[in-house]
CSV table of C-alpha atoms in Angstrom, one decimal:
chain,number,residue,atom,x,y,z
A,1,MET,CA,51.1,66.1,3.6
A,2,GLN,CA,47.8,64.7,1.8
A,3,PHE,CA,48.6,61.6,4.1
A,4,LEU,CA,47.7,63.3,7.2
A,5,LEU,CA,43.7,63.2,5.8
A,6,ASN,CA,43.8,59.8,4.5
A,7,ASN,CA,41.5,58.4,7.3
A,8,ILE,CA,38.9,61.0,8.5
A,9,GLY,CA,36.3,59.4,10.3
A,10,ASN,CA,32.4,60.4,10.9
A,11,ILE,CA,31.5,63.7,12.3
A,12,SER,CA,27.7,63.5,14.0
A,13,THR,CA,26.5,66.8,15.2
A,14,TRP,CA,24.1,66.8,18.6
A,15,GLU,CA,22.1,69.8,17.4
A,16,ASP,CA,20.5,68.6,14.1
A,17,GLY,CA,21.2,64.7,14.3
A,18,LYS,CA,23.1,64.7,10.9
A,19,THR,CA,26.1,62.6,10.6
A,20,TYR,CA,28.7,63.2,7.8
A,21,THR,CA,30.7,60.7,6.4
A,22,GLY,CA,34.5,60.9,6.7
A,23,LYS,CA,34.5,60.5,2.7
A,24,GLN,CA,32.0,63.6,2.5
A,25,ILE,CA,33.9,65.6,4.9
A,26,ASP,CA,37.2,65.3,2.2
A,27,GLU,CA,35.1,65.7,-0.8
A,28,ASN,CA,33.6,68.9,0.5
A,29,SER,CA,37.4,69.9,1.5
A,30,SER,CA,38.3,69.2,-1.8
A,31,ILE,CA,35.9,71.6,-3.7
A,32,VAL,CA,36.9,74.4,-0.9
A,33,ALA,CA,40.4,73.7,-1.7
A,34,LYS,CA,39.9,74.2,-5.5
A,35,LYS,CA,38.0,77.2,-4.5
A,36,LEU,CA,40.8,78.7,-2.8
A,37,LYS,CA,42.8,77.7,-5.7
A,38,GLU,CA,41.1,79.7,-8.3
A,39,MET,CA,41.1,82.6,-5.8
A,40,ASN,CA,45.4,82.4,-6.2
A,41,ILE,CA,45.2,81.0,-2.5
A,42,SER,CA,48.6,79.0,-1.5
A,43,SER,CA,50.9,78.5,0.8
A,44,GLY,CA,51.8,81.9,2.8
A,45,ASP,CA,48.3,83.1,2.6
A,46,LYS,CA,46.5,83.2,6.1
A,47,VAL,CA,42.7,82.2,5.5
A,48,LEU,CA,40.5,83.2,8.9
A,49,ILE,CA,38.0,80.8,9.7
A,50,TYR,CA,35.1,82.6,11.4
A,51,HIS,CA,32.6,79.6,12.5
A,52,GLY,CA,33.4,76.5,14.4
A,53,ASN,CA,31.9,73.2,16.1
A,54,SER,CA,30.6,71.8,12.9
A,55,ALA,CA,31.3,69.0,10.1
A,56,HIS,CA,31.3,72.4,8.0
A,57,PHE,CA,34.2,73.7,9.9
A,58,PHE,CA,36.2,70.5,9.3
A,59,SER,CA,35.7,70.7,5.7
A,60,ASP,CA,37.2,74.1,5.5
A,61,LEU,CA,39.9,73.6,7.6
A,62,PHE,CA,40.7,70.5,5.4
A,63,GLY,CA,40.3,72.8,2.3
A,64,VAL,CA,42.4,75.1,3.2
A,65,TRP,CA,45.6,72.7,4.2
A,66,LYS,CA,45.1,71.1,0.5
A,67,SER,CA,45.5,73.8,-0.7
A,68,GLY,CA,48.4,75.0,1.3
A,69,ALA,CA,47.3,78.1,3.2
A,70,CYS,CA,47.5,78.8,7.0
A,71,ALA,CA,43.9,78.4,8.8
A,72,VAL,CA,43.3,80.9,11.5
A,73,CYS,CA,40.4,79.7,13.3
A,74,LEU,CA,38.2,82.1,15.5
A,75,ASN,CA,35.4,82.3,18.0
A,76,SER,CA,32.6,83.2,16.1
A,77,ASN,CA,31.3,85.5,19.0
A,78,LEU,CA,33.8,87.9,18.2
A,79,THR,CA,32.5,91.8,18.1
A,80,GLU,CA,32.9,93.2,14.5
A,81,ASN,CA,35.4,95.8,16.1
A,82,GLU,CA,37.3,92.4,17.6
A,83,LEU,CA,37.1,90.9,14.1
A,84,ILE,CA,38.2,94.0,12.0
A,85,ASN,CA,41.2,94.4,14.7
A,86,ILE,CA,42.5,90.5,13.9
A,87,ILE,CA,42.2,91.8,10.2
A,88,SER,CA,43.9,94.7,10.7
A,89,PHE,CA,46.6,92.9,12.4
A,90,MET,CA,47.0,89.9,10.3
A,91,SER,CA,46.2,91.1,6.6
A,92,PRO,CA,44.4,87.4,5.9
A,93,SER,CA,44.0,86.8,2.2
A,94,LEU,CA,40.2,85.6,3.1
A,95,LEU,CA,37.5,85.1,5.5
A,96,LEU,CA,35.2,81.6,5.8
A,97,TYR,CA,31.7,82.0,7.2
A,98,LYS,CA,28.5,80.4,7.4
A,99,ASN,CA,25.8,81.3,6.0
A,100,ASP,CA,23.4,82.3,9.2
A,101,MET,CA,26.2,84.3,10.0
A,102,GLN,CA,25.9,88.6,9.4
A,103,ILE,CA,29.2,89.8,7.7
A,104,SER,CA,29.4,93.4,7.6
A,105,HIS,CA,30.7,94.6,4.0
A,106,ASP,CA,32.4,97.0,5.2
A,107,LEU,CA,35.2,94.4,6.3
A,108,ASP,CA,38.4,94.9,4.2
A,109,ILE,CA,38.9,91.4,3.2
A,110,PRO,CA,36.9,88.7,0.6
A,111,PHE,CA,34.8,86.4,2.4
A,112,LEU,CA,33.0,83.4,1.1
A,113,ASP,CA,30.5,80.8,2.3
A,114,THR,CA,31.5,77.6,1.5
A,115,THR,CA,28.3,76.0,1.6
A,116,LYS,CA,27.3,77.5,-1.9
A,117,LEU,CA,30.3,76.2,-3.6
A,118,LYS,CA,28.9,73.2,-5.7
A,119,GLN,CA,30.7,69.6,-6.4
A,120,ASN,CA,32.8,69.8,-9.5
A,121,ASN,CA,34.5,67.2,-11.6
A,122,ASN,CA,38.0,68.1,-11.0
A,123,SER,CA,37.3,68.7,-7.1
A,124,ASP,CA,38.4,65.3,-6.3
A,125,ASN,CA,41.7,65.8,-8.0
A,126,VAL,CA,43.2,68.4,-5.4
A,127,SER,CA,46.0,66.1,-3.6
A,128,ALA,CA,48.8,67.8,-4.4
A,129,TRP,CA,49.3,69.8,-1.3
A,130,ASP,CA,51.3,73.1,-2.1
A,131,THR,CA,53.0,73.3,0.8
A,132,ASN,CA,55.5,71.2,3.5
A,133,ILE,CA,55.8,70.3,6.6
A,134,ASP,CA,57.3,72.7,7.9
A,135,SER,CA,54.9,75.6,6.5
A,136,ASP,CA,52.4,77.5,8.8
A,137,ALA,CA,49.3,75.5,9.0
A,138,LEU,CA,47.5,76.9,11.9
A,139,ILE,CA,47.0,79.8,14.0
A,140,LEU,CA,45.2,80.0,17.3
A,141,PHE,CA,44.4,83.4,19.4
A,142,THR,CA,45.2,83.1,23.1
A,143,SER,CA,44.6,86.8,23.9
A,144,GLY,CA,44.6,90.2,22.7
A,145,THR,CA,41.3,90.8,20.3
A,146,THR,CA,40.9,94.0,21.5
A,147,GLY,CA,44.6,95.0,21.9
A,148,ILE,CA,47.6,93.4,19.9
A,149,PRO,CA,46.3,89.8,19.3
A,150,LYS,CA,48.2,87.0,20.3
A,151,GLY,CA,48.4,84.5,17.9
A,152,VAL,CA,50.2,81.1,18.3
A,153,VAL,CA,51.7,79.8,15.2
A,154,HIS,CA,51.9,76.1,14.4
A,155,THR,CA,53.6,74.2,11.7
A,156,PHE,CA,52.1,71.0,10.1
A,157,ARG,CA,55.3,69.3,11.7
A,158,SER,CA,54.2,70.6,15.3
A,159,LEU,CA,50.7,69.4,14.8
A,160,LEU,CA,51.4,66.4,13.2
A,161,SER,CA,54.0,65.3,16.3
A,162,ARG,CA,51.4,66.3,18.6
A,163,ILE,CA,48.3,64.1,16.8
A,164,THR,CA,50.5,61.5,16.2
A,165,LEU,CA,51.8,61.5,19.7
A,166,ASN,CA,48.5,61.8,21.5
A,167,GLN,CA,47.2,58.9,19.1
A,168,SER,CA,50.4,56.4,21.0
A,169,TYR,CA,49.3,57.0,24.2
A,170,ILE,CA,45.7,57.0,23.7
A,171,PRO,CA,44.5,53.3,22.6
A,172,LEU,CA,42.6,53.5,19.3
A,173,GLU,CA,39.4,51.7,21.1
A,174,ALA,CA,38.7,54.3,23.7
A,175,MET,CA,38.5,56.7,20.7
A,176,LYS,CA,36.3,54.9,18.7
A,177,LYS,CA,33.3,57.3,19.4
A,178,THR,CA,34.5,60.7,20.8
A,179,LEU,CA,32.3,63.7,22.2
A,180,CYS,CA,33.5,67.1,21.9
A,181,LEU,CA,31.8,69.7,23.9
A,182,LEU,CA,34.7,72.2,23.6
A,183,PRO,CA,35.1,75.6,21.2
A,184,THR,CA,37.1,74.2,18.2
A,185,HIS,CA,39.0,77.5,18.0
A,186,PHE,CA,40.6,76.4,21.3
A,187,GLY,CA,43.5,73.8,20.8
A,188,HIS,CA,42.3,71.3,23.4
A,189,GLY,CA,39.0,70.9,22.2
A,190,LEU,CA,39.9,71.4,18.1
A,191,ILE,CA,43.6,69.3,18.3
A,192,GLY,CA,43.3,67.0,21.5
A,193,ASN,CA,39.2,66.3,21.4
A,194,CYS,CA,38.7,66.4,17.7
A,195,LEU,CA,41.4,66.3,15.5
A,196,THR,CA,43.6,63.7,17.2
A,197,PRO,CA,40.5,60.8,17.1
A,198,LEU,CA,38.9,62.4,13.8
A,199,LEU,CA,42.4,61.4,12.2
A,200,ALA,CA,42.7,58.2,13.3
A,201,GLY,CA,39.5,57.2,11.1
A,202,CYS,CA,37.2,57.1,14.8
A,203,ASP,CA,34.0,58.8,15.2
A,204,LEU,CA,33.3,62.3,16.5
A,205,VAL,CA,29.9,63.4,18.1
A,206,ILE,CA,29.8,67.4,18.4
A,207,ALA,CA,27.3,69.2,21.0
A,208,PRO,CA,27.8,72.7,22.2
A,209,GLY,CA,29.3,72.7,25.9
A,210,HIS,CA,27.9,76.1,27.0
A,211,ASN,CA,24.6,75.2,26.2
A,212,LEU,CA,22.9,74.4,30.0
A,213,THR,CA,20.5,71.8,27.5
A,214,VAL,CA,23.6,69.6,26.6
A,215,THR,CA,25.2,69.8,29.9
A,216,HIS,CA,21.6,68.9,32.0
A,217,GLN,CA,21.5,65.9,29.4
A,218,LEU,CA,25.4,64.8,29.3
A,219,ASN,CA,24.1,61.2,30.5
A,220,LYS,CA,21.6,60.8,28.1
A,221,ILE,CA,24.3,62.3,25.1
A,222,ILE,CA,26.6,59.5,26.1
A,223,ASP,CA,23.8,56.8,26.4
A,224,ASP,CA,22.6,58.0,22.6
A,225,PHE,CA,25.8,58.1,20.7
A,226,ASN,CA,27.4,55.1,22.7
A,227,ILE,CA,30.2,57.6,23.7
A,228,SER,CA,33.7,56.0,24.8
A,229,PHE,CA,36.0,59.5,25.3
A,230,MET,CA,35.4,62.5,25.9
A,231,SER,CA,37.4,65.4,27.3
A,232,SER,CA,36.4,68.9,29.2
A,233,VAL,CA,36.8,71.2,31.8
A,234,PRO,CA,37.1,71.3,35.4
A,235,ALA,CA,33.8,74.4,35.1
A,236,LEU,CA,32.0,71.6,33.2
A,237,TRP,CA,32.2,68.9,35.6
A,238,LYS,CA,31.1,70.9,38.5
A,239,LYS,CA,27.6,71.8,36.4
A,240,VAL,CA,27.4,68.3,35.6
A,241,LEU,CA,27.9,66.5,39.2
A,242,ARG,CA,25.6,69.1,40.4
A,243,ASN,CA,22.5,68.4,38.5
A,244,VAL,CA,23.1,65.3,36.2
A,245,ASP,CA,22.5,61.5,36.7
A,246,GLN,CA,24.9,58.6,36.1
A,247,PRO,CA,24.9,57.6,32.4
A,248,GLU,CA,22.8,54.1,32.7
A,249,LYS,CA,25.2,52.7,29.8
A,250,ASP,CA,28.6,51.5,30.2
A,251,THR,CA,30.3,52.9,27.3
A,252,LEU,CA,32.6,55.5,28.8
A,253,LYS,CA,36.1,54.2,29.0
A,254,ARG,CA,38.0,57.5,29.0
A,255,VAL,CA,37.6,61.1,30.3
A,256,HIS,CA,40.4,64.1,29.9
A,257,ILE,CA,40.1,66.9,32.3
A,258,GLY,CA,42.4,69.8,31.3
A,259,SER,CA,42.9,73.7,30.6
A,260,ALA,CA,42.6,74.6,34.5
A,261,PRO,CA,43.2,72.8,38.0
A,262,LEU,CA,41.7,70.1,38.7
A,263,SER,CA,41.0,69.2,42.5
A,264,SER,CA,41.3,65.3,44.3
A,265,ASP,CA,38.0,65.7,45.1
A,266,LEU,CA,36.7,66.7,41.5
A,267,TRP,CA,38.9,64.3,40.2
A,268,GLU,CA,37.7,61.5,42.5
A,269,ASN,CA,33.9,62.4,42.1
A,270,VAL,CA,34.4,62.4,38.1
A,271,ILE,CA,35.9,58.8,38.4
A,272,GLN,CA,32.6,58.0,40.3
A,273,TRP,CA,30.2,59.8,37.9
A,274,SER,CA,32.0,58.2,35.1
A,275,ASN,CA,32.3,54.8,36.2
A,276,SER,CA,35.7,54.9,34.3
A,277,LYS,CA,38.7,53.8,35.9
A,278,THR,CA,40.8,55.9,33.1
A,279,VAL,CA,40.3,59.5,34.1
A,280,VAL,CA,42.9,61.7,33.4
A,281,ASN,CA,44.1,64.9,34.6
A,282,MET,CA,46.0,66.7,31.4
A,283,TYR,CA,48.3,69.2,31.2
A,284,GLY,CA,49.0,71.3,28.0
A,285,ILE,CA,49.0,74.6,26.6
A,286,THR,CA,48.0,76.3,23.1
A,287,GLU,CA,51.7,76.7,22.8
A,288,THR,CA,52.3,72.8,22.7
A,289,ALA,CA,49.7,71.9,20.7
A,290,ASN,CA,47.7,71.1,23.7
A,291,TRP,CA,48.1,68.1,25.8
A,292,ILE,CA,52.2,67.6,27.0
A,293,ALA,CA,51.4,65.4,30.0
A,294,ALA,CA,49.2,63.5,31.8
A,295,ALA,CA,48.4,61.6,35.3
A,296,SER,CA,45.8,58.9,34.7
A,297,SER,CA,43.9,57.8,37.8
A,298,ASP,CA,44.5,54.0,36.5
A,299,LYS,CA,48.6,54.6,37.5
A,300,TYR,CA,48.0,57.7,39.8
A,301,THR,CA,45.9,58.4,43.2
A,302,PRO,CA,44.4,61.5,42.2
A,303,CYS,CA,46.0,64.6,44.0
A,304,ASP,CA,46.0,68.1,43.5
A,305,GLY,CA,48.3,69.6,41.1
A,306,LEU,CA,49.6,66.4,40.0
A,307,VAL,CA,50.0,65.9,36.1
A,308,GLY,CA,52.1,63.4,35.5
A,309,ASP,CA,54.1,61.9,33.1
A,310,MET,CA,55.5,63.7,29.6
A,311,TRP,CA,53.6,62.8,26.5
A,312,GLY,CA,56.6,63.0,24.4
A,313,GLY,CA,59.6,65.7,25.2
A,314,SER,CA,61.1,66.7,28.0
A,315,ALA,CA,60.5,68.3,31.0
A,316,ALA,CA,62.8,70.5,33.5
A,317,ILE,CA,62.8,73.2,36.2
A,318,LEU,CA,64.0,76.7,36.0
A,319,ASN,CA,64.8,77.3,39.5
A,320,LYS,CA,65.0,80.5,41.8
A,321,ASP,CA,68.8,80.9,41.1
A,322,LYS,CA,67.9,80.7,37.3
A,323,GLU,CA,69.8,77.2,36.9
A,324,ILE,CA,67.9,74.5,34.7
A,325,SER,CA,67.6,71.3,36.4
A,326,THR,CA,65.3,67.9,35.5
A,327,VAL,CA,64.7,67.3,39.5
A,328,GLY,CA,63.5,70.5,42.0
A,329,GLU,CA,61.1,73.3,42.2
A,330,GLY,CA,60.3,76.3,40.0
A,331,GLU,CA,59.1,77.5,36.5
A,332,LEU,CA,58.1,74.6,34.4
A,333,LEU,CA,60.2,74.2,31.3
A,334,ILE,CA,59.4,72.2,27.6
A,335,GLN,CA,61.1,70.6,25.2
A,336,SER,CA,58.7,69.1,22.9
A,337,PRO,CA,58.7,68.5,18.7
A,338,SER,CA,55.1,69.9,18.8
A,339,LEU,CA,56.0,73.2,20.3
A,340,LEU,CA,54.8,76.7,18.5
A,341,LYS,CA,56.8,78.3,16.0
A,342,GLU,CA,56.2,81.7,17.3
A,343,TYR,CA,53.6,84.3,18.2
A,344,PHE,CA,52.6,85.9,15.2
A,345,LYS,CA,54.6,89.1,14.0
A,346,LEU,CA,55.5,89.2,17.9
A,347,PRO,CA,59.3,88.5,17.5
A,348,ASN,CA,60.3,89.8,21.0
A,349,LYS,CA,57.3,88.0,22.5
A,350,THR,CA,58.5,84.7,21.1
A,351,LYS,CA,62.5,85.6,22.2
A,352,GLU,CA,61.1,86.0,25.8
A,353,ILE,CA,59.5,82.4,26.3
A,354,PHE,CA,62.6,80.5,25.2
A,355,ILE,CA,66.0,79.9,27.2
A,356,ASN,CA,68.9,77.6,26.1
A,357,GLY,CA,66.5,75.9,23.9
A,358,TRP,CA,63.5,75.2,26.4
A,359,TYR,CA,60.3,76.7,26.4
A,360,ARG,CA,59.1,78.5,29.6
A,361,THR,CA,55.9,77.9,30.4
A,362,GLY,CA,55.0,80.4,33.0
A,363,ASP,CA,53.8,77.5,35.3
A,364,ILE,CA,55.3,76.9,38.8
A,365,GLY,CA,55.6,73.4,40.2
A,366,ARG,CA,58.1,70.8,40.6
A,367,ILE,CA,59.6,67.5,39.1
A,368,ASP,CA,60.6,64.3,41.9
A,369,GLU,CA,63.3,62.1,40.9
A,370,LYS,CA,60.7,59.2,39.0
A,371,GLY,CA,60.0,62.3,36.7
A,372,ILE,CA,56.4,63.0,37.8
A,373,ILE,CA,55.1,66.8,37.2
A,374,TYR,CA,53.3,68.6,40.0
A,375,LEU,CA,51.9,72.0,39.5
A,376,THR,CA,51.5,75.0,41.6
A,377,GLY,CA,50.0,77.7,40.0
A,378,ARG,CA,50.7,80.6,37.2
A,379,GLU,CA,53.9,82.7,37.8
A,380,LYS,CA,52.3,85.7,36.5
A,381,TYR,CA,49.3,85.0,39.1
A,382,GLU,CA,51.3,84.8,42.3
A,383,ILE,CA,50.4,87.2,44.8
A,384,ASN,CA,53.2,89.1,46.6
A,385,ARG,CA,51.8,89.8,50.2
A,386,SER,CA,54.3,91.7,52.2
A,387,GLY,CA,57.0,89.8,51.2
A,388,ILE,CA,55.1,86.3,51.0
A,389,LYS,CA,54.5,84.1,47.7
A,390,VAL,CA,50.9,83.2,47.5
A,391,TYR,CA,49.3,81.3,45.1
A,392,PRO,CA,45.6,82.1,44.4
A,393,GLU,CA,45.1,78.2,42.7
A,394,ASP,CA,45.9,76.9,46.4
A,395,ILE,CA,43.2,78.8,47.7
A,396,ASP,CA,40.7,77.8,44.9
A,397,LEU,CA,41.2,74.2,45.7
A,398,LEU,CA,40.8,74.8,49.2
A,399,LEU,CA,37.8,77.0,49.3
A,400,GLU,CA,36.0,74.1,46.5
A,401,ARG,CA,36.2,71.2,49.3
A,402,HIS,CA,34.1,73.6,51.4
A,403,GLY,CA,30.6,72.2,51.3
A,404,GLU,CA,28.7,74.8,50.5
A,405,ILE,CA,30.9,76.4,47.5
A,406,ARG,CA,30.2,75.6,44.1
A,407,GLU,CA,33.4,77.5,42.6
A,408,ALA,CA,36.2,79.9,43.9
A,409,CYS,CA,38.5,82.4,42.2
A,410,ALA,CA,41.0,84.0,44.2
A,411,PHE,CA,43.5,87.5,42.5
A,412,ALA,CA,45.6,89.8,43.5
A,413,ILE,CA,44.5,93.5,45.1
A,414,PRO,CA,46.9,96.3,44.9
A,415,ASP,CA,47.2,97.6,48.7
A,416,ASP,CA,49.1,100.2,50.2
A,417,ILE,CA,50.7,98.6,52.8
A,418,GLU,CA,51.1,95.0,51.9
A,419,GLY,CA,52.0,95.7,48.4
A,420,GLU,CA,49.0,93.0,47.4
A,421,THR,CA,46.4,91.6,49.5
A,422,ILE,CA,43.8,88.7,48.4
A,423,GLY,CA,40.4,88.8,46.7
A,424,VAL,CA,37.7,85.8,46.2
A,425,ALA,CA,35.1,85.2,44.4
A,426,ILE,CA,32.7,82.0,45.0
A,427,SER,CA,29.4,81.2,44.5
A,428,PHE,CA,27.3,78.7,46.5
A,429,ILE,CA,25.9,75.5,46.0
A,430,ASN,CA,22.4,76.4,46.9
A,431,ASP,CA,21.1,79.5,46.9
A,432,SER,CA,20.3,80.1,50.4
A,433,GLU,CA,21.9,82.9,52.4
A,434,GLN,CA,25.2,81.7,53.8
A,435,ASN,CA,27.5,83.0,56.5
A,436,LEU,CA,30.6,84.3,55.3
A,437,SER,CA,32.1,84.3,58.8
A,438,ASP,CA,31.6,80.9,59.2
A,439,ILE,CA,33.5,79.9,56.0
A,440,GLN,CA,36.6,82.8,57.0
A,441,ASN,CA,36.8,80.9,60.3
A,442,TRP,CA,37.0,77.6,58.3
A,443,CYS,CA,39.6,78.8,56.3
A,444,TYR,CA,41.8,80.3,58.9
A,445,GLU,CA,41.8,76.9,60.9
A,446,ARG,CA,43.3,75.2,57.2
A,447,LEU,CA,45.5,78.2,55.8
A,448,SER,CA,47.9,80.2,57.0
A,449,ARG,CA,46.9,83.7,57.8
A,450,GLU,CA,48.9,85.4,55.2
A,451,LYS,CA,46.8,83.1,52.6
A,452,VAL,CA,43.1,84.0,53.8
A,453,PRO,CA,41.1,86.7,51.6
A,454,VAL,CA,40.6,89.9,52.9
A,455,GLU,CA,38.0,91.0,50.1
A,456,TRP,CA,35.3,88.1,49.4
A,457,PHE,CA,33.2,88.7,46.6
A,458,ILE,CA,30.0,86.7,46.4
A,459,GLU,CA,28.7,85.9,42.8
A,460,GLU,CA,25.5,83.6,41.2
A,461,GLU,CA,27.9,82.7,38.6
A,462,ILE,CA,31.6,83.3,38.3
A,463,PRO,CA,32.5,85.2,34.8
A,464,LYS,CA,34.4,82.4,32.7
A,465,THR,CA,36.0,83.0,28.9
A,466,ASP,CA,34.0,81.4,25.8
A,467,ARG,CA,36.2,78.4,26.5
A,468,GLY,CA,34.7,77.9,29.6
A,469,LYS,CA,38.0,78.8,31.7
A,470,LEU,CA,38.2,81.0,34.8
A,471,ASN,CA,40.2,84.4,33.8
A,472,ARG,CA,41.7,85.5,37.1
A,473,ASP,CA,42.3,89.3,35.8
A,474,ARG,CA,38.4,89.3,34.2
A,475,VAL,CA,37.3,87.9,37.6
A,476,ALA,CA,39.2,90.5,39.1
A,477,LYS,CA,37.9,93.5,37.1
A,478,HIS,CA,34.4,92.1,37.2
A,479,CYS,CA,34.9,92.2,40.9
A,480,LEU,CA,36.5,94.9,41.9
A,481,GLY,CA,34.7,96.9,39.2
A,482,ASN,CA,31.4,96.4,41.0
């Protein structure tokens, strides 16, 4: 498996202005691997990495892999209770952290700050990986840090498949200087935005996308680092397009947008801002090791729900009669070499997501006669209003076309008469007082009556996850709790 790390690119970090060569990262990872082997950590062990978005993180990640162990990438903003919950559930062998972090000595696990390890003449001899291609390589959590954690397990085979496929679809020249604004405990950020270019020998620039200074200086960052490729989420672009001028240089060749529905209007606006012909709406989930399908603006005219062609593997539809077809409408099914192995310690949940060898995505959409994929919404967020099925994503996309609305998030509200009715959180572009009845009337002109929200919640900023995504359950709880 060592060939995976044969051509590591350089990493620059925006916060401290430092650059670390691929050779330095590789050497540091060997130091980490040697220490882990001294601690008897090998294949089958789980090692928590409790920091991210730095060259140090990648040295730790690659060091864990060289030792043969499985890396579990955590959000460094987890509370102590969340961390204890994960440790209790996983029984990991070790926790790696950064020297500026406060780690409780009450944690029932050894922990190590690898920045304190010193170069050893024997460290560069760590080359024979104590693992095989079907060993567990990576676990990413998608939910449950306060309850039962849902950890997606990927093997070296699934990761290698995804990264290789990504590299075959993205020109090497486009990835030459890549910007990552996404967290590295997130499949989109780690696998797609970082490992895909970095392991092709391309240079990576890391900046914290949640930092408002970064968002407001995105044009300058692109110009200063000669960025050619970046990927992010729709929420970031809504902020950028509102406040940030275009880059002065013409270095940005390719932009990916994913992890949430992308409206055609926002898509068109990003094309104009970036001055790139290749702005791509990406579809992917943690269970497929990030990107699995794509629609590029140099091939398709932007439209709502379009996610285009598969990037390796096959797609099908499970229709309302529970029949599997390559054409039609229903739940999207996927077959791919980059599929997860399992949900960690959740065999019943793992069993539920497969049907006749196909992975059930939980996304509702259609595949046309040409094999082009369109998404409508998530099955679990479907609103049943007096027997009429309503997808909240449709409401979001429409409201965000209103000239005064910056962002919208619709959700179901239990109702004694209709079963469920519709609530929506909205934030306005300007802070001035808005006429809500005018916006409601605007909706009635464009939506059937049963799709128009009943309860409206005006928010200065709609709550998001640490990945910059809207979570309907969280937004609903926030609004209804208020």
